Coordinates of C-alpha atoms in Angstrom, one line a residue:
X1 CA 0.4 0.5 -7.2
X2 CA 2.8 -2.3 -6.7
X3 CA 5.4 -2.8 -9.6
X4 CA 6.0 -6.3 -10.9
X5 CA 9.5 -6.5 -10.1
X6 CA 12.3 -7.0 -13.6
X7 CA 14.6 -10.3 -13.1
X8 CA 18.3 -8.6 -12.5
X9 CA 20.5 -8.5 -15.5
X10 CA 22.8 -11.1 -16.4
X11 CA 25.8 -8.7 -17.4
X12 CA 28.3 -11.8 -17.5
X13 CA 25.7 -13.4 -20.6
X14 CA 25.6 -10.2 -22.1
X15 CA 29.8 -9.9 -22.2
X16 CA 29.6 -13.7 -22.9
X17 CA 27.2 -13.6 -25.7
X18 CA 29.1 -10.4 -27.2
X19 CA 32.7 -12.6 -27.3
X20 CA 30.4 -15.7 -28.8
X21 CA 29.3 -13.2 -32.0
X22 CA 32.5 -12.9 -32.8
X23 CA 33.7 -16.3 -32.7
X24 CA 30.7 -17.5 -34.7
X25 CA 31.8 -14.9 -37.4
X26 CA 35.1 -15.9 -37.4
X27 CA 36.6 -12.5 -36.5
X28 CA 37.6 -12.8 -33.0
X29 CA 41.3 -11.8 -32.3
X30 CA 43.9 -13.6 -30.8
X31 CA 47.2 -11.9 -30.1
X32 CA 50.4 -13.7 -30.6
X33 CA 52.5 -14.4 -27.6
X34 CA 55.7 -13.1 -28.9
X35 CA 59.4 -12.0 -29.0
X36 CA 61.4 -9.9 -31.2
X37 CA 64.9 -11.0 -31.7
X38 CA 66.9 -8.1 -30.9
X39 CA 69.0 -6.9 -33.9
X40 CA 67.8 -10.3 -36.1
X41 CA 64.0 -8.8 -37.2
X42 CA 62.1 -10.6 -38.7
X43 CA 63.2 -13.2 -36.9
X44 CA 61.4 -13.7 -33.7
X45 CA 60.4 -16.1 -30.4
X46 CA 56.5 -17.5 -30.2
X47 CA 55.3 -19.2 -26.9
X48 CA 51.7 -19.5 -27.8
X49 CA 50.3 -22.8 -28.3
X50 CA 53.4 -25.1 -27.1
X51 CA 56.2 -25.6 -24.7
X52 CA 59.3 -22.9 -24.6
X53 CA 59.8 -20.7 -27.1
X54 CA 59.7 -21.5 -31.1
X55 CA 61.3 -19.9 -33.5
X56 CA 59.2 -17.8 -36.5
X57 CA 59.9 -15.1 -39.1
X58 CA 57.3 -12.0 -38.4
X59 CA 55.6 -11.0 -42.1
X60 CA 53.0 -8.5 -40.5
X61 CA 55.0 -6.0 -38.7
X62 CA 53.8 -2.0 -39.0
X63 CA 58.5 -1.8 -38.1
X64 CA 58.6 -1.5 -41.7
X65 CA 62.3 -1.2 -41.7
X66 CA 63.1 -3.0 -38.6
X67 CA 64.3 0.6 -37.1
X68 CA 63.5 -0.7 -33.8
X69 CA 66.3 -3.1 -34.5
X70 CA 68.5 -0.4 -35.1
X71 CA 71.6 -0.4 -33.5
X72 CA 71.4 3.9 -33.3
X73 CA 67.8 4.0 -31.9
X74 CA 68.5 1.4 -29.5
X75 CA 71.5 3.4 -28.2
X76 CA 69.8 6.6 -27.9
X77 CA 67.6 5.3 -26.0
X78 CA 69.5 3.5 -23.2
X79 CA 72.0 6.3 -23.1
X80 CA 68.6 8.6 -22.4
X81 CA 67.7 5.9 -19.9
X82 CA 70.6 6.1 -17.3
X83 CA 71.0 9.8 -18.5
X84 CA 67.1 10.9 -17.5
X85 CA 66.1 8.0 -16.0
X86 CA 62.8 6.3 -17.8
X87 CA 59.5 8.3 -17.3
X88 CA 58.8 11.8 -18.0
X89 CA 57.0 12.6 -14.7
X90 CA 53.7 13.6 -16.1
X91 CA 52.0 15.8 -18.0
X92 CA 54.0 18.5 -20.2
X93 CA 52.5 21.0 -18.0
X94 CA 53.5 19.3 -15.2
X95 CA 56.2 17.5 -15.5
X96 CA 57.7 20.1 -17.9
X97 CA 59.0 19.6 -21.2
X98 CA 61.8 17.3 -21.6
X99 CA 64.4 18.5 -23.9
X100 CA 63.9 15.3 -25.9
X101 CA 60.8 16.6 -27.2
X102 CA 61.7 19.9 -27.8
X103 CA 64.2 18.7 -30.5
X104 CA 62.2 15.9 -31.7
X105 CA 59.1 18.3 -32.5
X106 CA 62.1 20.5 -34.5
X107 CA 63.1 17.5 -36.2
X108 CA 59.5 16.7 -37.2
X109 CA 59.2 20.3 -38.5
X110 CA 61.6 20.4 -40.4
X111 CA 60.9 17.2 -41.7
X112 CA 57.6 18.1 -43.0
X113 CA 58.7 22.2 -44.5
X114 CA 56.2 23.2 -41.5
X115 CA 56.6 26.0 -38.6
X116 CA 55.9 23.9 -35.9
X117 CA 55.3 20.0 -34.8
X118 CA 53.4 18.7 -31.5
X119 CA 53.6 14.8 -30.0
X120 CA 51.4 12.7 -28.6
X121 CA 50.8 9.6 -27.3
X122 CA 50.3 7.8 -29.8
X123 CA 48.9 8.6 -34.1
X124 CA 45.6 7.4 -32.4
X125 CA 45.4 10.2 -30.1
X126 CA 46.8 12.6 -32.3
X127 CA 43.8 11.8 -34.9
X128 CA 41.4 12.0 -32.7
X129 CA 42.3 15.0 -30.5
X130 CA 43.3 17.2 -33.7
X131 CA 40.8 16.4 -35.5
X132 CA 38.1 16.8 -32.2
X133 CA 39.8 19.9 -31.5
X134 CA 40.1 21.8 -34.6
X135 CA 36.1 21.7 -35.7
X136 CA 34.9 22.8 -32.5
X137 CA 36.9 25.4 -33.0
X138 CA 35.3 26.5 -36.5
X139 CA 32.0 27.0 -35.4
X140 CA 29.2 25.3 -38.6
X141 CA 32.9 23.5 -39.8
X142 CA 31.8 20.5 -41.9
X143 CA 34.6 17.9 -42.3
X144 CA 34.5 16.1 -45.8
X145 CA 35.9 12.5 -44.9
X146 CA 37.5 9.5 -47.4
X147 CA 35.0 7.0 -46.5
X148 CA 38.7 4.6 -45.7
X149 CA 39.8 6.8 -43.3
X150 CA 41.6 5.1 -40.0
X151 CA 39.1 4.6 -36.7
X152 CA 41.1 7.3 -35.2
X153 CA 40.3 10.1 -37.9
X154 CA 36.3 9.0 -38.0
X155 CA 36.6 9.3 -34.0
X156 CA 37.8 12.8 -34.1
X157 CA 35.2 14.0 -36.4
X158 CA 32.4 12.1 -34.3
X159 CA 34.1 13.6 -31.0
X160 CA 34.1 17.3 -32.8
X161 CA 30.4 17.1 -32.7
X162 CA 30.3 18.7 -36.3
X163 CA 28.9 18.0 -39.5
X164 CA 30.5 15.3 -41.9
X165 CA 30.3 14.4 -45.8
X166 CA 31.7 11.1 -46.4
X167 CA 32.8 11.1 -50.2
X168 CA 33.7 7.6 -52.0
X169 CA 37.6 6.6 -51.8
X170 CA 39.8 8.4 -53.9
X171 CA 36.9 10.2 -56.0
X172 CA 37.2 13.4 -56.7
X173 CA 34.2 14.0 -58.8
X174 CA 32.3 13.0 -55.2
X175 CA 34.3 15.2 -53.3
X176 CA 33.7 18.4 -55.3
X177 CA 29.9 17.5 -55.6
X178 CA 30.0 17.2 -51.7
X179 CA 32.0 20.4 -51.4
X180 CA 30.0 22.5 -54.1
X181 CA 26.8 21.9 -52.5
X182 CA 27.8 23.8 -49.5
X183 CA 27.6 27.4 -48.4
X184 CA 30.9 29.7 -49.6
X185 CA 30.8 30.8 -46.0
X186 CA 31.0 27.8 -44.2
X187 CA 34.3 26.4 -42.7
X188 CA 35.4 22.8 -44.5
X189 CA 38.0 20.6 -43.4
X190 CA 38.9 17.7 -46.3
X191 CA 40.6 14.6 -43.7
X192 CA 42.0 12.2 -46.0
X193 CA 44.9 9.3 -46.1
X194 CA 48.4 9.2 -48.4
X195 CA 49.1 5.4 -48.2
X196 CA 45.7 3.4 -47.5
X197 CA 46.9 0.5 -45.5
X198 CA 44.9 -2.1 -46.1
X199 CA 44.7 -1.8 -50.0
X200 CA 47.7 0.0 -50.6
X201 CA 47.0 2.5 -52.9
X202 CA 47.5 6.3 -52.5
X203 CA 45.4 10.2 -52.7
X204 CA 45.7 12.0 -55.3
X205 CA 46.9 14.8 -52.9
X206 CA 47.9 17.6 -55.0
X207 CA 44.4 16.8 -56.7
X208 CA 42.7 17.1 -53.2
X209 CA 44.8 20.2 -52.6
X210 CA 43.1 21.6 -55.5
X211 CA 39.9 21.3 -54.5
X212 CA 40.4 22.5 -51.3
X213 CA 42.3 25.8 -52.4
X214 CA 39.2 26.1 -54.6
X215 CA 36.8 25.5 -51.8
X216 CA 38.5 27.2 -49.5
X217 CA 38.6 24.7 -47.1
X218 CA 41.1 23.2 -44.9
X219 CA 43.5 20.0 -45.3
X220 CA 44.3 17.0 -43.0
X221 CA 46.7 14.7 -44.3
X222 CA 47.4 11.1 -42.0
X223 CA 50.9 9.8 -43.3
X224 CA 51.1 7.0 -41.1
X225 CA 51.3 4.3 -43.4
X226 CA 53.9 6.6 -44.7
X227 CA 56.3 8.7 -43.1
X228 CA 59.4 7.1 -43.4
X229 CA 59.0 5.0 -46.2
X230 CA 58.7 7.7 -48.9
X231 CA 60.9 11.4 -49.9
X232 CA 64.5 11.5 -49.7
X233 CA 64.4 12.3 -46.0
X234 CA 61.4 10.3 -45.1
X235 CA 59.1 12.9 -45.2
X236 CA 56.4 10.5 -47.1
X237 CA 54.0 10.8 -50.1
X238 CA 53.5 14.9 -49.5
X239 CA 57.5 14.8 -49.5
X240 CA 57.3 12.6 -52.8
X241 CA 55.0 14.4 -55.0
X242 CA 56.0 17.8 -53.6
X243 CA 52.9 18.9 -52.3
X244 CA 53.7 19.2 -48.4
X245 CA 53.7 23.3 -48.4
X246 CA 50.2 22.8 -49.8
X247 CA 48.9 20.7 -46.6
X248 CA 47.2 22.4 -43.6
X249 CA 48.5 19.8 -41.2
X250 CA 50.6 16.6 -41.8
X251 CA 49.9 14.3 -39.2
X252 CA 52.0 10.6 -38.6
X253 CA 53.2 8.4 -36.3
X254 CA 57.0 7.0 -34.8
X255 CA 55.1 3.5 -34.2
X256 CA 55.6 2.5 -37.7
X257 CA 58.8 3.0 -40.6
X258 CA 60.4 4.6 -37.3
X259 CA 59.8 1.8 -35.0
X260 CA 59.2 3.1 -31.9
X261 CA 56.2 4.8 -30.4
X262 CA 54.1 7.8 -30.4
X263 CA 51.8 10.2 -32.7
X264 CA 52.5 13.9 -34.0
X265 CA 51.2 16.1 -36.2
X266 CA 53.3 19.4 -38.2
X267 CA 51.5 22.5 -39.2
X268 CA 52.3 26.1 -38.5
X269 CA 53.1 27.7 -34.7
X270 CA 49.2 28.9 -34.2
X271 CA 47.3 25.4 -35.2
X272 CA 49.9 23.9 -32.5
X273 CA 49.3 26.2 -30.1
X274 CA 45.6 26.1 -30.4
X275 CA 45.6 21.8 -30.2
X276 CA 48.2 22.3 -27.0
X277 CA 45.6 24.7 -25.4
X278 CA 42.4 23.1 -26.1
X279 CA 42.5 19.5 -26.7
X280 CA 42.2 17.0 -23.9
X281 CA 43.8 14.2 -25.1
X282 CA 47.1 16.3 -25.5
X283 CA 46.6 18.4 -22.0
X284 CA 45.3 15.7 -19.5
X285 CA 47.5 12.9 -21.1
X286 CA 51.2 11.4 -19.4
X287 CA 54.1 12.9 -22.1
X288 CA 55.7 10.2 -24.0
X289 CA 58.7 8.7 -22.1
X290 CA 62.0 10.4 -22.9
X291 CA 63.5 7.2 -23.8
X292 CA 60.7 7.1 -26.5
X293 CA 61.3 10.2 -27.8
X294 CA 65.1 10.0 -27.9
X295 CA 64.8 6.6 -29.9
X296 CA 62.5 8.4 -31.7
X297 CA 64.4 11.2 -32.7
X298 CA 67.7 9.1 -33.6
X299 CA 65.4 7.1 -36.1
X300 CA 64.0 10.3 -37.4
X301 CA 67.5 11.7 -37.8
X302 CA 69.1 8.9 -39.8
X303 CA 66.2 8.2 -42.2
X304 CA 66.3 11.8 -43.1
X305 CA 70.2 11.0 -44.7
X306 CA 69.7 7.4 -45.8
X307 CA 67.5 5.9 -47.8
X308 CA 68.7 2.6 -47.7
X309 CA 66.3 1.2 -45.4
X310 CA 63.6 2.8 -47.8
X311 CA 64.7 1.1 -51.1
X312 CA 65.7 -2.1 -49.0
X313 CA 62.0 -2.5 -48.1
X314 CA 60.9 -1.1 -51.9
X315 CA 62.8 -4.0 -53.6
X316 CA 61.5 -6.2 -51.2
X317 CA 57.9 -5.5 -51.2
X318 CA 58.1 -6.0 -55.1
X319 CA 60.0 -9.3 -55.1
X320 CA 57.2 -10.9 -52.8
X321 CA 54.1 -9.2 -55.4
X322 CA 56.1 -10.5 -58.2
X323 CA 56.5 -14.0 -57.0
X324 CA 52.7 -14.2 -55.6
X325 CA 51.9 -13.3 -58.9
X326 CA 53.6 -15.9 -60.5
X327 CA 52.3 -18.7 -58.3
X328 CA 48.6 -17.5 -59.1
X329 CA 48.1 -16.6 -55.7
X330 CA 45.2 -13.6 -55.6
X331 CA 48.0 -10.5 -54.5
X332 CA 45.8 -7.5 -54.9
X333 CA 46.9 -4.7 -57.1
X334 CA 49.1 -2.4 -54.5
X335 CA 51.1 0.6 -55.7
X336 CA 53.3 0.8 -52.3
X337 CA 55.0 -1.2 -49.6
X338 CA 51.6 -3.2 -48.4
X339 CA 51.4 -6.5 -50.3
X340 CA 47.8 -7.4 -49.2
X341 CA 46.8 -11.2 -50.2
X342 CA 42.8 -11.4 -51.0
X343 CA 40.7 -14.6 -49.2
X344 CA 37.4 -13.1 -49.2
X345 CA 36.2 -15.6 -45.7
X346 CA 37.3 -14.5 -42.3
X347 CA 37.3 -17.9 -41.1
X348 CA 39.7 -19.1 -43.5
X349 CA 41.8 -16.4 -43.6
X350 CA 42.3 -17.6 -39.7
X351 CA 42.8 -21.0 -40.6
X352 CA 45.6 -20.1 -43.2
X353 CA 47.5 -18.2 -40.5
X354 CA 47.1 -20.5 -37.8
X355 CA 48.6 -23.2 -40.1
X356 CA 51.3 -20.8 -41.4
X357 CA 52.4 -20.3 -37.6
X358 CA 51.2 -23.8 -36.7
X359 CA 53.3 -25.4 -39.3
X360 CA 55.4 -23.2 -41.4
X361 CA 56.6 -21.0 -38.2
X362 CA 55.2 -17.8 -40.1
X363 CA 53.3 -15.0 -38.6
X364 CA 50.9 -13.3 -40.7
X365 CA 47.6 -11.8 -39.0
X366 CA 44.7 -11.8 -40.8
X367 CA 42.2 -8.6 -41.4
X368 CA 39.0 -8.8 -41.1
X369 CA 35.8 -6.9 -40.3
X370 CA 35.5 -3.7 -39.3
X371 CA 39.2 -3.1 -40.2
X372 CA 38.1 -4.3 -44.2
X373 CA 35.0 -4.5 -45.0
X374 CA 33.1 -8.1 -45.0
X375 CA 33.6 -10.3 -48.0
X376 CA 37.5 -8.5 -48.2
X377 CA 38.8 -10.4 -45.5
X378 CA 42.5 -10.7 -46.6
X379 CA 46.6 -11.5 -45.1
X380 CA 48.4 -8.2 -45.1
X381 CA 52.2 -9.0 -45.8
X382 CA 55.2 -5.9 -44.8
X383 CA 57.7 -7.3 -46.2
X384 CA 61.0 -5.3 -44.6
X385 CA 64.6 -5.1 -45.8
X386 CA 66.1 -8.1 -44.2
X387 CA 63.4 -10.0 -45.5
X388 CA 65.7 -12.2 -48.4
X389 CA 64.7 -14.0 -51.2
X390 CA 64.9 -17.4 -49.4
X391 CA 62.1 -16.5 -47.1
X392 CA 60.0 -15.5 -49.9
X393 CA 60.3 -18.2 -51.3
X394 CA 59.6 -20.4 -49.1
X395 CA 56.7 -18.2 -47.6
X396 CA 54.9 -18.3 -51.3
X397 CA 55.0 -22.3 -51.1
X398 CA 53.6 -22.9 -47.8
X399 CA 50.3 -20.1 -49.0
X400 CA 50.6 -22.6 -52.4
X401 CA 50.3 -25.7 -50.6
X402 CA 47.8 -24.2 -48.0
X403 CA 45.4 -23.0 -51.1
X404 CA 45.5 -26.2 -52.4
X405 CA 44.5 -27.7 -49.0
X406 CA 41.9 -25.4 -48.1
X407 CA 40.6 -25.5 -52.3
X408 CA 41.1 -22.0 -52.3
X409 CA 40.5 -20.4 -55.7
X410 CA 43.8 -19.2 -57.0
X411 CA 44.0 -15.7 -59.6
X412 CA 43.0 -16.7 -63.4

């Protein structure tokens, strides 16, 4: 029997027609060509779009308080430079252990009240391998997820290859139903979020803990969004509300209030050495640069003592709610730092920052789907420290003008 023979796949149309989706749904990403002016955040250099540099003011950075300005971080890290020189030569089983991250795990520790603190790459990894690693390990474990959780956690729990219960967003009522209609026996893991990013509210953690300790089931707490930025050392919300002894693992990243780069996760001396054993993306993975870490570490080490930087960026992040507010622009309601701006289109949350950079030399990405969901599209503000009153104002003008432009619908 002679097969009729299949015309060869087009794999360049099927890459092609994947890009042309997302154009057509007005959520394809550009990245901004840009610059950070070295000890002047947010100021910045753009060279997309015309010739030589132009000058902008960055309102979108995860640096929430411009500590990879710093002038301590930035020192640490060239003296470890011409000290170490700049890579870490591998693995930490192979290349060994720099010192650098022996004190920064101690620091991170002791930062969180726990035994013991591992790094990784990056808070992506350290989600995803954790999480991964720790329910294959609990054989039947079921892993109770906020249905906001970061990619990185829900990659983790698919990766694990265990059961999941996805409970509504903050609700408790859905979590306990979802935990009470398991077997006593079985092993639970609740993987939740302090500071929600994109909404910027905050768990009810000691709430959560609760449930857990009634449940008998494990906690996973990702700070990201918060580490930093909240406690008197920086130690975030589980600092804040004095719950962190409660908390199986803490886990967080140096990419955002500490400004440079790299993921982590503090729980006691056994959970550490069981994710340093088992899971791949820790084992088979290059070790952060020592120059990293020992930026890293001086940023960890000063916002434990000063909380300047923190209620710098607090003041500031209300001063721009309260003045969108007052112009009748649609600021959602946002308990922390995030000071998210509600368009509800993806393509015209794109047009408004293109003409903010275009025009106003302001940088503001927009979100859109999968990060929000569709019909939330929205501009995501940081407002920093050095972010003064003269900016704001000027920033809530150009969005005023660009509503008007665009016939946005501003808040009742």
């Amino acid at each position: 029997m002679i097969r009729e023979a299949k015309p060869a796949i087009d794999y360049a149309r099927v890459f092609s027609q994947a890009i042309d989706r997302l154009h057509a749904e007005g959520r394809y990403r550009v990245f901004i060509d840009i610059l950070r002016n070295k000890g002047a955040f947010p100021n910045a250099r753009c060279f997309a779009g015309h010739n030589g540099p132009k000058p902008i003011t960055v309102w979108c950075s995860n640096d929430y308080l411009a500590m990879g300005q710093h002038p301590k971080v930035i020192a640490a890290m060239e003296e470890a430079l011409h000290d170490v020189g700049a890579g870490s030569g591998g693995t930490r089983n192979i290349g060994g252990n720099t010192h650098y991250h022996v004190d920064l795990e101690h620091e991170l520790a002791d930062l969180h009240g726990k035994e013991a603190a591992l790094l990784f790459t990056s808070g992506y990894v350290s989600n995803e391998a954790t999480l991964s690693t720790i329910a294959k390990l609990l054989p039947g474990c079921i892993i109770f997820s906020d249905e906001l959780n970061h990619a990185s956690m829900i990659a983790g729990i698919r990766n694990s290859g265990c059961e999941k219960r996805v409970f509504r967003h903050n609700d408790l009522a859905h979590l306990e139903e979802l935990l009470a209609a398991e077997e006593e026996g079985v092993p639970k893991l609740i993987a939740f979020e302090s500071v929600y990013s994109m909404d910027g509210d905050v768990a009810p953690i000691h709430a959560i803990c609760d449930l857990a300790d009634k449940y008998n089931a494990l906690t996973y707490l990702d700070e990201v969004h918060a580490v930093g930025m909240y406690g008197t050392r920086g130690g975030g919300i589980s600092e804040r509300d004095e719950c962190a002894s409660r908390l199986t693992i803490v886990e967080g990243t140096l990419g955002k209030a500490f400004g440079v780069m790299g993921g982590y996760i503090a729980t006691d001396r056994t959970i550490v050495d069981v994710i340093r054993s088992y899971a791949p993306g820790f084992i088979f993975t290059t070790s952060l640069s020592p120059v990293l870490v020992a930026g890293a570490l001086a940023s960890v080490r000063h916002l434990k003592g000063s909380c300047e930087e923190r209620d710098g960026q607090q003041a500031a992040a209300a001063r721009l709610k309260a003045m969108f507010d007052a112009a009748g622009l649609p600021v959602m309601d946002s308990t922390t730092h995030i000071v998210p701006l509600m368009v509800g289109d993806p393509v015209k949350a794109k047009k408004i920052s293109d003409i903010l950079l275009a025009e106003y030399g302001v940088y503001v990405q927009p979100i859109n789907y999968p990060t929000v969901p569709r019909g939330t599209e929205r501009l995501r503000f940081t407002p920093g420290p050095a972010h003064d009153e003269a900016m704001m104002r000027d920033l809530t003008a150009a969005l005023c003008e660009i509503w008007g432009r665009l016939e946005l619908r501003l808040a009742a």
